[in-house]
Amino acid sequence: SYADGQGVGLFMGLTPPFFSIWQDSLNALVAKLNNTLIQTFPKENLIDFFSPMDKLSDYDSGGIHMNLQGQQKRAFVVFRKLLRSGD
C-alpha cells in the first residue's frame, strides 16, 4: 500500500466497552467487532482500548461516554504503544 511504501505505520484501536442500560446488546456487537479486528490486523498494530476501561472511574454516569480520566487513560495506552513500536 501507499502507506507502507512511505514508511507510515497503521494502528487500529479495539472498541472500548459500554456500561449503559444497553450494555449487553452493545457489548455483544463490540465483541464481534473486536474479534474481527484481532483476526484481521497483526497484534503489533492493535491498540487495546477495551481491557483497561473501568465503569466507575472512566465513564460518565450514563456509561456510554468516557470522562476525562477515561480519555486520559486511552491517550496513555496510545502513548505506550507508540513508544514500544519504535523499538
GROMACS .gro file of C-alpha atoms in nm, residues 8-54:
model
   47
    8VAL     CA    1   0.373   0.516   0.758
    9GLY     CA    2   0.256   0.287   1.037
   10LEU     CA    3  -0.104   0.183   1.089
   11PHE     CA    4  -0.263   0.132   1.427
   12MET     CA    5  -0.614   0.004   1.485
   13GLY     CA    6  -0.792   0.055   1.815
   14LEU     CA    7  -1.018  -0.202   1.971
   15THR     CA    8  -1.358  -0.060   2.057
   16PRO     CA    9  -1.399   0.015   2.428
   17PRO     CA   10  -1.687  -0.136   2.626
   18PHE     CA   11  -2.016   0.029   2.710
   19PHE     CA   12  -2.162   0.039   3.062
   20SER     CA   13  -2.513   0.163   2.991
   21ILE     CA   14  -2.858   0.010   3.025
   22TRP     CA   15  -2.796  -0.135   2.676
   23GLN     CA   16  -2.455  -0.275   2.764
   24ASP     CA   17  -2.537  -0.639   2.696
   25SER     CA   18  -2.651  -0.584   2.336
   26LEU     CA   19  -2.389  -0.317   2.265
   27ASN     CA   20  -2.102  -0.517   2.411
   28ALA     CA   21  -2.206  -0.823   2.209
   29LEU     CA   22  -2.155  -0.610   1.896
   30VAL     CA   23  -1.830  -0.470   2.036
   31ALA     CA   24  -1.704  -0.826   2.095
   32LYS     CA   25  -1.780  -0.922   1.734
   33LEU     CA   26  -1.609  -0.611   1.601
   34ASN     CA   27  -1.305  -0.653   1.826
   35ASN     CA   28  -1.272  -1.021   1.734
   36THR     CA   29  -1.278  -0.925   1.366
   37LEU     CA   30  -1.008  -0.663   1.426
   38ILE     CA   31  -0.795  -0.915   1.620
   39GLN     CA   32  -0.825  -1.167   1.336
   40THR     CA   33  -0.757  -0.906   1.067
   41PHE     CA   34  -0.468  -0.698   1.199
   42PRO     CA   35  -0.132  -0.805   1.341
   43LYS     CA   36  -0.113  -0.780   1.720
   44GLU     CA   37   0.159  -0.515   1.699
   45ASN     CA   38  -0.083  -0.290   1.509
   46LEU     CA   39  -0.366  -0.315   1.762
   47ILE     CA   40  -0.427  -0.075   2.048
   48ASP     CA   41  -0.638  -0.222   2.329
   49PHE     CA   42  -0.900   0.034   2.431
   50PHE     CA   43  -1.126  -0.241   2.569
   51SER     CA   44  -0.938  -0.410   2.853
   52PRO     CA   45  -0.820  -0.115   3.063
   53MET     CA   46  -1.153   0.067   3.084
   54ASP     CA   47  -1.338   0.079   3.419
   0.00000   0.00000   0.00000
